[in-house]
Amino acid sequence: MTRHPFLAVVAAALAVVLSRTAPAQDSEPYTLKVQSQIVVLDVVVTDKHGALVQNLTKDDFEVLENKLPQPIRTVEHTTPPPPSKAPVAIESTADLDRLEPNAPVSIIVLDEMNTRFEDEEFARYSLKRYLNGLGETLSQPAMLIAVNTDHLMVLRDYTTSRAALLSALEHHLAAFPWNLQSGARAGERFNAAFASLMEIAEATSGHAGHKNMVWIGRGFPSIDMQTLPPDFEDSLKDEIQTCTNLLRDARVTLYTVDPAGITVQPQAVDADGFELDPFGGQVNFNDMARATGGRTFHNRNDVDALIGDSIRDGSDFYTLSYTPSNIAADEKPFRSIRVVMKDKDLRATTRAGYYAQPPIAAALPANPLDPASAASSKSSRRLIFDLQLAGAGTMVYDGLPFTIARNADKPNNFELLLSPSKIAWKTDDAGKLTANIVLFVESFDRKGKLLQRTADTFHLNRPDGANDKEIRLSASIPTATPAARLRFVLRVEADGRMGANNFYLVDPATLDDPATGMNRKIKK
């Protein structure tokens, strides 16, 4: 059973399509939602030698959207802290959001489902080599993740400790990619890679800082959209739309580092140098990188340097904002963006564009755990997918941060405490501020087996004059042995923001749970 049920129908189609070639057919481009008329771009500027450029102002940039000049509202420059400034010690997502709420971060992902075993080992060696070349305390917080077809595993939450990252890497034993070697389960590998991108984007959306995701591996298999049956093509377009939207809204720039050293064709551009719709025909992982403003690296001999280059780009960049001068509906929904430097010796790298489409309101199913209720609408299916995706792992979601308090007298009862300021409230017909929140709770044993799952929907009214008063949501789930880990997930109806956290009933170091990615047989 795939760990991402919402994408299962797409995976089933791709399993067939990836092994054959079908006649081409015309298809309409899909659309992405734009949640604001203000467009924000993170831009990396380099000179002709590839060095990062400092001290630029608004007058040095020109932004073109659909080939039309756009008035730039603001320009901000993010740079690494000076060597004289001691880095702030970060050991968790909670530390990051409390101590460095706007800091740029790195998210390093080890792809263990689409990368050959020998390339996996070389990638791990290269990552260790890169980390060993840094100081004991990193200047930028980093998170280490590994993904396979069954799990997204947070090997180490955000940290500024080099030793912590090296220890997590040492205690993770990657499985041999049998499915890749045999060519099997291609659809599931595509499915899992896509869902992993979505999960990381949703989980990190609460942190305002820029995020550089360095994906070490091949990414998902390439897909020719024209070989898909129409229904499956539409489903895949929807998932591409959602994934790219989530990455953009979370300020994630994707960099791919392929240790196999296989090159790809550059993105197609029109006669004026503007990129065409990156997903208009062929879909591959490198298109995802370019769509977010990242780059692709393919080099077998210098992977540690490529990792360093990717992380460097995420620590020194300019943030530009503008309001599009022409927001009328277009025949082609892809709105191409190009940042041009007044100095022709400089090069600006940013995302290729966006897809203009009004947001679609979500709706809560009557029962979040009832498949029939969940299938009632596309938005209900999306809610179920989001909840199950967040519930399957251990990654902390900070889009809706909360703390967990256990009742000392009634150990099966818990309270979740969250701030009203983090909730998207809506005004009802009576003029009251209201919100609907789904609470999803799961329990697991020491080996990661799901024991129980519950869900509830809370209809909240914001108290008058109580902006700083915590909101308390109650939950109950059996905690007697063999329960070892609880997973709490919250999702707001109005904007889809999510929070997720873990409550451990035993010492986490004693778990043999595949979701953690840690091999307890390796001595510390």
Short mmCIF file of C-alpha atoms in Angstrom, two decimals:
data_model
loop_
_atom_site.label_atom_id
_atom_site.label_comp_id
_atom_site.label_asym_id
_atom_site.label_seq_id
_atom_site.Cartn_x
_atom_site.Cartn_y
_atom_site.Cartn_z
CA MET A 1 0.00 0.00 0.00
CA THR A 2 1.38 3.39 -0.97
CA ARG A 3 1.98 5.84 1.88
CA HIS A 4 0.34 8.62 -0.19
CA PRO A 5 -3.19 7.37 -0.98
CA PHE A 6 -4.39 10.59 -2.62
CA LEU A 7 -1.82 10.13 -5.39
CA ALA A 8 -2.42 6.40 -5.81
CA VAL A 9 -4.55 6.85 -8.93
CA VAL A 10 -1.77 8.87 -10.55
CA ALA A 11 0.83 6.31 -9.51
CA ALA A 12 -1.20 3.50 -11.06
CA ALA A 13 -1.32 5.31 -14.38
CA LEU A 14 2.36 6.19 -14.33
CA ALA A 15 3.35 2.60 -13.60
CA VAL A 16 2.02 1.76 -17.06
CA VAL A 17 3.02 4.93 -18.89
CA LEU A 18 6.64 4.85 -17.73
CA SER A 19 7.14 1.50 -19.43
CA ARG A 20 5.69 2.37 -22.84
CA THR A 21 5.35 5.11 -25.42
CA ALA A 22 1.97 6.30 -26.71
CA PRO A 23 1.00 8.66 -29.55
CA ALA A 24 1.18 12.33 -28.64
CA GLN A 25 -2.01 14.28 -28.07
CA ASP A 26 -2.77 17.94 -27.46
CA SER A 27 -3.33 19.03 -23.86
CA GLU A 28 -4.28 22.28 -22.18
CA PRO A 29 -1.79 23.75 -19.69
CA TYR A 30 -2.81 23.50 -16.05
CA THR A 31 -3.11 26.48 -13.73
CA LEU A 32 -1.69 27.36 -10.35
CA LYS A 33 -3.33 29.49 -7.69
CA VAL A 34 -1.98 32.92 -6.81
CA GLN A 35 -2.94 33.84 -3.26
CA SER A 36 -1.81 37.47 -3.41
CA GLN A 37 -1.38 40.18 -6.01
CA ILE A 38 2.05 40.91 -4.55
CA VAL A 39 4.72 38.70 -6.12
CA VAL A 40 7.82 38.00 -4.02
CA LEU A 41 11.02 36.78 -5.69
CA ASP A 42 14.19 35.49 -4.05
CA VAL A 43 16.98 36.30 -6.53
CA VAL A 44 20.59 35.09 -6.57
CA VAL A 45 22.93 37.48 -8.42
CA THR A 46 26.34 36.36 -9.68
CA ASP A 47 29.05 37.93 -11.81
CA LYS A 48 30.60 36.40 -14.93
CA HIS A 49 32.93 34.34 -12.73
CA GLY A 50 30.07 32.90 -10.67
CA ALA A 51 30.81 34.98 -7.55
CA LEU A 52 27.92 36.40 -5.54
CA VAL A 53 27.40 40.14 -5.95
CA GLN A 54 26.90 42.52 -3.00
CA ASN A 55 25.50 46.02 -2.39
CA LEU A 56 22.90 46.16 -5.16
CA THR A 57 19.88 48.47 -5.00
CA LYS A 58 16.47 48.63 -6.64
CA ASP A 59 17.96 50.62 -9.51
CA ASP A 60 20.17 47.65 -10.47
CA PHE A 61 17.20 45.38 -11.24
CA GLU A 62 14.48 45.25 -13.85
CA VAL A 63 11.58 42.80 -13.50
CA LEU A 64 9.58 41.69 -16.54
CA GLU A 65 6.38 39.67 -16.30
CA ASN A 66 5.00 38.37 -19.57
CA LYS A 67 7.60 40.68 -21.17
CA LEU A 68 6.11 43.80 -19.53
CA PRO A 69 8.22 45.90 -17.09
CA GLN A 70 6.95 45.81 -13.50
CA PRO A 71 7.46 48.53 -10.85
CA ILE A 72 9.61 47.08 -8.05
CA ARG A 73 8.18 47.83 -4.60
CA THR A 74 10.99 46.64 -2.33
CA VAL A 75 14.46 45.11 -2.45
CA GLU A 76 16.08 43.44 0.56
CA HIS A 77 19.49 41.79 0.72
CA THR A 78 20.08 38.73 2.91
CA THR A 79 23.72 37.93 3.65
CA PRO A 80 25.53 35.45 5.90
CA PRO A 81 26.29 36.78 9.40
CA PRO A 82 29.77 38.30 9.79
CA PRO A 83 32.43 35.96 11.23
CA SER A 84 32.61 38.14 14.34
CA LYS A 85 28.97 37.40 15.20
CA ALA A 86 28.45 34.19 17.15
CA PRO A 87 25.76 32.01 15.50
CA VAL A 88 22.58 31.45 17.48
CA ALA A 89 22.41 27.85 18.71
CA ILE A 90 19.43 26.08 17.11
CA GLU A 91 18.41 22.52 18.02
CA SER A 92 14.80 22.23 16.80
CA THR A 93 12.05 23.79 14.70
CA ALA A 94 10.71 25.43 17.87
CA ASP A 95 14.13 27.00 18.54
CA LEU A 96 14.33 28.27 14.97
CA ASP A 97 10.89 29.92 14.99
CA ARG A 98 11.46 31.45 18.42
CA LEU A 99 15.08 32.62 18.14
CA GLU A 100 15.61 33.17 14.39
CA PRO A 101 12.13 33.58 12.85
CA ASN A 102 13.43 35.10 9.59
CA ALA A 103 16.70 33.23 9.16
CA PRO A 104 17.43 31.42 5.87
CA VAL A 105 17.80 27.66 6.33
CA SER A 106 19.00 24.61 4.44
CA ILE A 107 17.01 21.39 4.05
CA ILE A 108 19.20 18.51 2.84
CA VAL A 109 17.30 15.55 1.37
CA LEU A 110 18.84 12.15 0.61
CA ASP A 111 16.87 10.45 -2.18
CA GLU A 112 16.96 6.69 -1.47
CA MET A 113 14.28 5.60 -3.92
CA ASN A 114 15.41 7.00 -7.29
CA THR A 115 19.18 6.81 -6.81
CA ARG A 116 21.42 3.79 -7.41
CA PHE A 117 22.97 2.30 -4.28
CA GLU A 118 26.54 3.08 -5.35
CA ASP A 119 25.52 6.70 -6.02
CA GLU A 120 23.77 6.85 -2.63
CA GLU A 121 26.97 5.81 -0.90
CA PHE A 122 29.01 8.34 -2.85
CA ALA A 123 26.47 11.06 -1.99
CA ARG A 124 26.72 10.23 1.74
CA TYR A 125 30.50 10.30 1.53
CA SER A 126 30.35 13.68 -0.24
CA LEU A 127 27.93 15.12 2.32
CA LYS A 128 30.22 14.01 5.16
CA ARG A 129 33.16 15.57 3.36
CA TYR A 130 31.25 18.84 2.96
CA LEU A 131 30.20 18.91 6.63
CA ASN A 132 33.71 18.08 7.84
CA GLY A 133 34.94 21.17 6.03
CA LEU A 134 32.72 23.43 8.15
CA GLY A 135 33.18 24.77 11.66
CA GLU A 136 31.66 23.11 14.71
CA THR A 137 28.77 25.61 14.67
CA LEU A 138 27.04 26.22 11.35
CA SER A 139 26.30 29.79 10.28
CA GLN A 140 22.91 28.66 8.94
CA PRO A 141 20.50 26.12 10.51
CA ALA A 142 20.12 22.89 8.55
CA MET A 143 17.74 19.93 8.59
CA LEU A 144 18.63 16.44 7.32
CA ILE A 145 15.96 14.23 5.71
CA ALA A 146 15.96 10.87 3.91
CA VAL A 147 13.12 9.68 1.68
CA ASN A 148 12.16 6.28 0.29
CA THR A 149 8.93 4.88 -1.12
CA ASP A 150 7.59 4.12 2.37
CA HIS A 151 8.75 7.01 4.56
CA LEU A 152 9.95 10.58 4.78
CA MET A 153 12.42 10.40 7.66
CA VAL A 154 13.67 13.45 9.56
CA LEU A 155 17.14 12.25 10.52
CA ARG A 156 17.86 15.55 12.28
CA ASP A 157 15.57 18.50 12.93
CA TYR A 158 16.96 22.01 12.40
CA THR A 159 20.35 22.38 14.05
CA THR A 160 23.47 24.54 13.89
CA SER A 161 25.61 21.67 15.19
CA ARG A 162 27.85 20.00 12.63
CA ALA A 163 28.36 17.06 15.01
CA ALA A 164 24.60 16.52 15.28
CA LEU A 165 24.21 16.27 11.50
CA LEU A 166 27.18 13.91 11.16
CA SER A 167 25.84 11.72 13.97
CA ALA A 168 22.40 11.52 12.34
CA LEU A 169 23.98 10.58 9.02
CA GLU A 170 26.11 7.92 10.71
CA HIS A 171 23.13 6.34 12.49
CA HIS A 172 20.96 6.10 9.39
CA LEU A 173 21.30 2.90 7.38
CA ALA A 174 19.89 3.32 3.88
CA ALA A 175 18.02 0.37 2.38
CA PHE A 176 19.10 -1.07 -0.96
CA PRO A 177 16.84 0.39 -3.73
CA TRP A 178 15.61 -2.95 -5.11
CA ASN A 179 12.72 -1.34 -6.97
CA LEU A 180 15.05 1.00 -8.84
CA GLN A 181 17.46 -1.78 -9.74
CA SER A 182 14.63 -3.89 -11.18
CA GLY A 183 12.78 -0.95 -12.72
CA ALA A 184 9.68 -1.78 -10.65
CA ARG A 185 7.21 0.54 -8.89
CA ALA A 186 8.16 3.53 -11.04
CA GLY A 187 4.74 5.07 -10.43
CA GLU A 188 5.13 4.74 -6.68
CA ARG A 189 8.60 6.29 -6.80
CA PHE A 190 7.22 9.24 -8.75
CA ASN A 191 4.33 9.46 -6.30
CA ALA A 192 6.55 9.35 -3.20
CA ALA A 193 8.99 11.98 -4.48
CA PHE A 194 6.16 14.37 -5.32
CA ALA A 195 4.43 13.84 -1.98
CA SER A 196 7.74 14.36 -0.14
CA LEU A 197 8.13 17.77 -1.78
CA MET A 198 4.59 18.66 -0.71
CA GLU A 199 5.15 17.46 2.84
CA ILE A 200 8.35 19.45 3.29
CA ALA A 201 6.73 22.60 1.88
CA GLU A 202 3.65 22.30 4.10
CA ALA A 203 5.68 21.43 7.19
CA THR A 204 8.05 24.40 6.86
CA SER A 205 5.53 27.03 5.74
CA GLY A 206 5.35 28.61 9.20
CA HIS A 207 8.97 29.77 9.07
CA ALA A 208 9.17 33.10 7.24
CA GLY A 209 12.79 32.73 6.14
CA HIS A 210 13.98 31.51 2.76
CA LYS A 211 14.59 27.76 2.48
CA ASN A 212 17.11 26.09 0.21
CA MET A 213 16.19 22.46 -0.34
CA VAL A 214 19.21 20.49 -1.59
CA TRP A 215 17.88 17.22 -3.03
CA ILE A 216 20.76 14.75 -3.42
CA GLY A 217 19.70 12.10 -5.92
CA ARG A 218 17.82 11.57 -9.16
CA GLY A 219 14.35 12.75 -8.11
CA PHE A 220 11.28 11.25 -9.77
CA PRO A 221 11.31 9.57 -13.21
CA SER A 222 10.56 11.80 -16.21
CA ILE A 223 7.00 11.76 -17.57
CA ASP A 224 5.72 12.73 -21.01
CA MET A 225 2.31 14.28 -20.29
CA GLN A 226 1.08 13.47 -23.78
CA THR A 227 1.36 9.73 -23.14
CA LEU A 228 -1.15 9.87 -20.27
CA PRO A 229 -4.87 9.13 -20.66
CA PRO A 230 -6.86 12.39 -20.28
CA ASP A 231 -8.19 11.62 -16.78
CA PHE A 232 -4.76 10.72 -15.45
CA GLU A 233 -3.22 13.71 -17.19
CA ASP A 234 -5.66 16.02 -15.39
CA SER A 235 -4.89 14.35 -12.04
CA LEU A 236 -1.16 14.75 -12.56
CA LYS A 237 -1.56 18.40 -13.55
CA ASP A 238 -3.49 19.00 -10.33
CA GLU A 239 -0.68 17.49 -8.27
CA ILE A 240 1.98 19.51 -10.11
CA GLN A 241 -0.12 22.61 -9.50
CA THR A 242 -0.42 21.92 -5.79
CA CYS A 243 3.21 20.95 -5.33
CA THR A 244 4.64 23.98 -7.13
CA ASN A 245 2.23 26.28 -5.30
CA LEU A 246 3.25 24.90 -1.92
CA LEU A 247 6.97 25.26 -2.65
CA ARG A 248 6.48 28.83 -3.82
CA ASP A 249 4.32 29.89 -0.87
CA ALA A 250 6.78 28.36 1.62
CA ARG A 251 9.71 30.21 -0.06
CA VAL A 252 11.43 26.95 -0.94
CA THR A 253 14.04 26.93 -3.70
CA LEU A 254 14.87 23.43 -4.91
CA TYR A 255 18.42 22.47 -5.93
CA THR A 256 19.08 19.01 -7.33
CA VAL A 257 22.49 17.38 -7.04
CA ASP A 258 22.72 14.18 -9.08
CA PRO A 259 25.78 12.16 -8.01
CA ALA A 260 25.40 9.96 -11.11
CA GLY A 261 26.60 12.86 -13.27
CA ILE A 262 23.87 12.54 -15.93
CA THR A 263 23.15 15.77 -17.78
CA VAL A 264 19.76 17.03 -18.95
CA GLN A 265 18.49 19.35 -21.65
CA PRO A 266 18.21 23.05 -20.70
CA GLN A 267 14.78 24.60 -20.28
CA ALA A 268 13.21 25.84 -23.52
CA VAL A 269 12.92 29.61 -24.00
CA ASP A 270 11.16 31.76 -26.57
CA ALA A 271 12.81 34.16 -29.01
CA ASP A 272 13.07 36.86 -26.32
CA GLY A 273 14.71 34.59 -23.74
CA PHE A 274 11.60 34.02 -21.60
CA GLU A 275 11.10 30.50 -20.29
CA LEU A 276 8.10 28.60 -21.60
CA ASP A 277 5.67 26.75 -19.33
CA PRO A 278 8.08 24.39 -17.49
CA PHE A 279 5.42 21.65 -17.32
CA GLY A 280 3.76 22.11 -20.69
CA GLY A 281 4.84 18.72 -22.03
CA GLN A 282 7.65 16.75 -20.39
CA VAL A 283 7.73 16.61 -16.59
CA ASN A 284 11.00 15.88 -14.83
CA PHE A 285 12.57 16.69 -11.49
CA ASN A 286 14.90 19.30 -12.93
CA ASP A 287 11.87 21.27 -14.12
CA MET A 288 10.74 21.47 -10.49
CA ALA A 289 14.10 22.99 -9.56
CA ARG A 290 13.96 25.59 -12.33
CA ALA A 291 10.32 26.43 -11.56
CA THR A 292 11.31 27.40 -7.99
CA GLY A 293 14.39 29.40 -9.03
CA GLY A 294 16.89 26.68 -8.18
CA ARG A 295 19.54 24.96 -10.24
CA THR A 296 20.49 21.43 -11.23
CA PHE A 297 23.99 20.02 -10.77
CA HIS A 298 25.28 16.88 -12.48
CA ASN A 299 28.83 15.97 -11.58
CA ARG A 300 30.20 12.67 -10.31
CA ASN A 301 33.54 13.94 -9.03
CA ASP A 302 32.82 17.09 -7.02
CA VAL A 303 29.51 16.47 -5.24
CA ASP A 304 30.64 18.00 -1.92
CA ALA A 305 31.46 21.28 -3.69
CA LEU A 306 28.08 21.22 -5.46
CA ILE A 307 26.31 20.78 -2.11
CA GLY A 308 28.26 23.77 -0.84
CA ASP A 309 27.33 25.87 -3.89
CA SER A 310 23.64 25.05 -3.39
CA ILE A 311 23.71 26.04 0.28
CA ARG A 312 25.74 29.17 -0.52
CA ASP A 313 23.02 30.41 -2.88
CA GLY A 314 20.51 30.13 -0.04
CA SER A 315 22.50 32.33 2.33
CA ASP A 316 23.18 35.34 0.08
CA PHE A 317 20.30 36.60 -2.08
CA TYR A 318 18.02 39.55 -2.83
CA THR A 319 14.27 39.55 -2.17
CA LEU A 320 12.26 41.63 -4.64
CA SER A 321 8.54 42.34 -4.49
CA TYR A 322 6.20 43.86 -7.05
CA THR A 323 2.51 44.14 -7.89
CA PRO A 324 1.74 42.84 -11.41
CA SER A 325 0.61 45.68 -13.66
CA ASN A 326 -1.61 43.41 -15.74
CA ILE A 327 -3.64 40.83 -13.81
CA ALA A 328 -6.30 40.22 -16.45
CA ALA A 329 -6.97 36.61 -17.36
CA ASP A 330 -4.66 35.27 -20.06
CA GLU A 331 -5.20 32.58 -22.64
CA LYS A 332 -2.02 31.00 -21.31
CA PRO A 333 -2.08 30.94 -17.49
CA PHE A 334 1.71 30.66 -17.12
CA ARG A 335 3.07 34.15 -16.42
CA SER A 336 6.75 34.16 -17.25
CA ILE A 337 9.11 36.16 -15.02
CA ARG A 338 12.53 37.43 -15.97
CA VAL A 339 14.84 39.52 -13.79
CA VAL A 340 17.28 41.56 -15.89
CA MET A 341 20.36 43.23 -14.44
CA LYS A 342 21.26 46.71 -15.64
CA ASP A 343 24.89 45.59 -15.56
CA LYS A 344 25.09 43.07 -18.41
CA ASP A 345 28.01 41.28 -16.73
CA LEU A 346 25.71 40.18 -13.91
CA ARG A 347 23.28 37.25 -13.94
CA ALA A 348 20.08 36.95 -11.90
CA THR A 349 18.55 33.57 -11.07
CA THR A 350 14.99 33.31 -9.80
CA ARG A 351 11.87 31.24 -10.39
CA ALA A 352 10.63 30.93 -13.96
CA GLY A 353 7.17 32.35 -13.30
CA TYR A 354 3.82 31.45 -11.82
CA TYR A 355 0.35 30.31 -12.80
CA ALA A 356 -2.41 32.85 -12.26
CA GLN A 357 -5.65 31.44 -10.92
CA PRO A 358 -7.94 32.53 -8.05
CA PRO A 359 -7.70 30.29 -4.95
CA ILE A 360 -10.33 27.61 -4.45
CA ALA A 361 -11.99 27.51 -1.02
CA ALA A 362 -11.64 24.28 0.94
CA ALA A 363 -14.52 22.44 2.59
CA LEU A 364 -14.52 20.13 5.58
CA PRO A 365 -15.96 16.62 5.13
CA ALA A 366 -18.60 15.55 7.62
CA ASN A 367 -16.23 12.88 8.98
CA PRO A 368 -12.50 13.22 8.18
CA LEU A 369 -11.98 9.46 8.67
CA ASP A 370 -14.88 8.34 6.47
CA PRO A 371 -13.71 7.55 2.90
CA ALA A 372 -17.19 8.19 1.49
CA SER A 373 -17.31 11.61 3.14
CA ALA A 374 -13.77 12.39 2.01
CA ALA A 375 -14.60 11.56 -1.60
CA SER A 376 -17.43 14.09 -1.68
CA SER A 377 -15.27 16.82 -3.21
CA LYS A 378 -11.78 17.57 -4.44
CA SER A 379 -11.09 19.85 -1.46
CA SER A 380 -12.22 17.13 0.96
CA ARG A 381 -9.87 14.63 -0.69
CA ARG A 382 -7.07 17.16 -0.37
CA LEU A 383 -7.79 17.54 3.35
CA ILE A 384 -7.62 13.78 3.89
CA PHE A 385 -4.39 13.59 1.91
CA ASP A 386 -2.84 16.41 3.96
CA LEU A 387 -3.84 14.83 7.27
CA GLN A 388 -2.61 11.36 6.38
CA LEU A 389 0.63 12.69 4.93
CA ALA A 390 1.36 14.70 8.08
CA GLY A 391 0.30 11.82 10.31
CA ALA A 392 2.59 9.28 8.64
CA GLY A 393 5.89 10.89 9.65
CA THR A 394 7.59 12.66 12.54
CA MET A 395 8.37 16.01 10.90
CA VAL A 396 7.29 19.06 12.92
CA TYR A 397 4.82 21.26 11.00
CA ASP A 398 5.08 24.91 12.08
CA GLY A 399 2.35 26.47 9.93
CA LEU A 400 0.09 26.29 13.00
CA PRO A 401 2.41 25.87 16.01
CA PHE A 402 1.05 24.37 19.21
CA THR A 403 2.21 22.73 22.42
CA ILE A 404 0.92 19.49 23.93
CA ALA A 405 -0.07 19.15 27.60
CA ARG A 406 -0.96 15.78 29.15
CA ASN A 407 -3.48 15.50 31.96
CA ALA A 408 -1.59 14.10 34.96
CA ASP A 409 -4.74 12.54 36.45
CA LYS A 410 -6.17 11.21 33.19
CA PRO A 411 -3.18 10.06 31.09
CA ASN A 412 -5.31 9.40 28.00
CA ASN A 413 -6.40 13.04 27.87
CA PHE A 414 -4.43 15.86 26.25
CA GLU A 415 -4.78 19.57 25.56
CA LEU A 416 -3.31 21.34 22.55
CA LEU A 417 -2.49 24.99 23.20
CA LEU A 418 -2.24 27.41 20.27
CA SER A 419 -2.23 31.16 19.73
CA PRO A 420 -5.27 32.86 18.12
CA SER A 421 -2.89 35.04 16.10
CA LYS A 422 -1.76 31.99 14.09
CA ILE A 423 -5.28 31.07 12.96
CA ALA A 424 -6.96 32.35 9.79
CA TRP A 425 -10.32 33.60 11.07
CA LYS A 426 -13.40 34.21 8.91
CA THR A 427 -16.26 36.62 9.57
CA ASP A 428 -19.66 34.91 9.71
CA ASP A 429 -23.06 36.41 8.86
CA ALA A 430 -23.37 37.79 12.40
CA GLY A 431 -20.03 39.58 12.16
CA LYS A 432 -18.27 37.15 14.50
CA LEU A 433 -14.78 35.79 13.84
CA THR A 434 -14.94 32.01 13.47
CA ALA A 435 -12.64 29.18 12.43
CA ASN A 436 -12.95 25.46 11.76
CA ILE A 437 -10.00 23.26 12.72
CA VAL A 438 -9.58 19.52 12.18
CA LEU A 439 -7.65 17.57 14.83
CA PHE A 440 -6.12 14.25 13.75
CA VAL A 441 -4.45 11.96 16.33
CA GLU A 442 -2.63 8.66 15.83
CA SER A 443 -0.82 6.26 18.15
CA PHE A 444 2.08 3.95 17.20
CA ASP A 445 3.98 1.17 18.95
CA ARG A 446 7.77 0.99 19.26
CA LYS A 447 8.14 -0.49 15.77
CA GLY A 448 5.95 2.16 14.12
CA LYS A 449 2.79 0.05 13.78
CA LEU A 450 -0.37 2.17 13.72
CA LEU A 451 -2.52 1.29 16.75
CA GLN A 452 -5.36 3.79 16.71
CA ARG A 453 -6.53 6.86 14.82
CA THR A 454 -9.09 9.50 15.82
CA ALA A 455 -10.30 12.76 14.29
CA ASP A 456 -12.49 15.64 15.39
CA THR A 457 -13.58 19.01 14.03
CA PHE A 458 -13.63 22.11 16.25
CA HIS A 459 -15.82 25.12 15.42
CA LEU A 460 -14.21 28.07 17.18
CA ASN A 461 -15.35 31.61 17.96
CA ARG A 462 -12.64 34.14 18.66
CA PRO A 463 -13.26 35.71 22.09
CA ASP A 464 -13.65 39.49 22.09
CA GLY A 465 -10.60 41.31 23.43
CA ALA A 466 -8.69 38.09 24.03
CA ASN A 467 -6.15 38.22 21.23
CA ASP A 468 -3.35 36.86 23.39
CA LYS A 469 -5.33 34.19 25.24
CA GLU A 470 -4.36 30.65 24.27
CA ILE A 471 -6.94 28.43 22.63
CA ARG A 472 -7.20 24.93 24.09
CA LEU A 473 -8.33 21.91 22.10
CA SER A 474 -9.02 18.62 23.87
CA ALA A 475 -8.03 15.19 22.60
CA SER A 476 -8.23 11.68 23.97
CA ILE A 477 -6.45 8.51 22.83
CA PRO A 478 -5.38 5.33 24.70
CA THR A 479 -1.79 5.53 25.93
CA ALA A 480 -1.34 2.14 27.61
CA THR A 481 1.35 -0.25 26.35
CA PRO A 482 2.10 -1.01 23.52
CA ALA A 483 1.57 2.68 22.59
CA ALA A 484 4.95 4.43 22.36
CA ARG A 485 4.48 7.52 20.16
CA LEU A 486 1.53 9.84 19.55
CA ARG A 487 1.16 12.07 16.51
CA PHE A 488 -1.04 15.20 16.69
CA VAL A 489 -2.02 17.06 13.50
CA LEU A 490 -4.08 20.26 13.14
CA ARG A 491 -5.40 21.83 9.93
CA VAL A 492 -7.26 25.14 9.54
CA GLU A 493 -10.11 25.11 7.04
CA ALA A 494 -9.76 28.71 5.81
CA ASP A 495 -6.19 28.58 4.50
CA GLY A 496 -5.05 24.96 4.88
CA ARG A 497 -2.33 25.88 7.39
CA MET A 498 -1.16 22.89 9.37
CA GLY A 499 0.58 22.07 12.62
CA ALA A 500 1.95 18.68 13.62
CA ASN A 501 4.03 17.42 16.53
CA ASN A 502 4.93 14.26 18.41
CA PHE A 503 4.36 13.17 22.00
CA TYR A 504 6.62 10.33 23.11
CA LEU A 505 5.37 7.90 25.75
CA VAL A 506 8.81 6.24 25.90
CA ASP A 507 12.38 7.40 25.35
CA PRO A 508 12.59 8.20 21.59
CA ALA A 509 16.08 6.68 21.50
CA THR A 510 14.56 3.26 22.24
CA LEU A 511 12.18 3.28 19.26
CA ASP A 512 12.73 0.95 16.32
CA ASP A 513 10.29 2.95 14.19
CA PRO A 514 11.07 3.14 10.44
CA ALA A 515 9.55 6.64 10.35
CA THR A 516 12.52 7.93 12.38
CA GLY A 517 15.11 6.58 9.93
CA MET A 518 17.45 5.72 12.80
CA ASN A 519 19.14 2.32 13.07
CA ARG A 520 19.29 1.51 16.79
CA LYS A 521 21.70 -1.38 16.20
CA ILE A 522 24.51 1.04 15.39
CA LYS A 523 26.36 1.90 18.57
CA LYS A 524 26.61 5.56 19.45
#
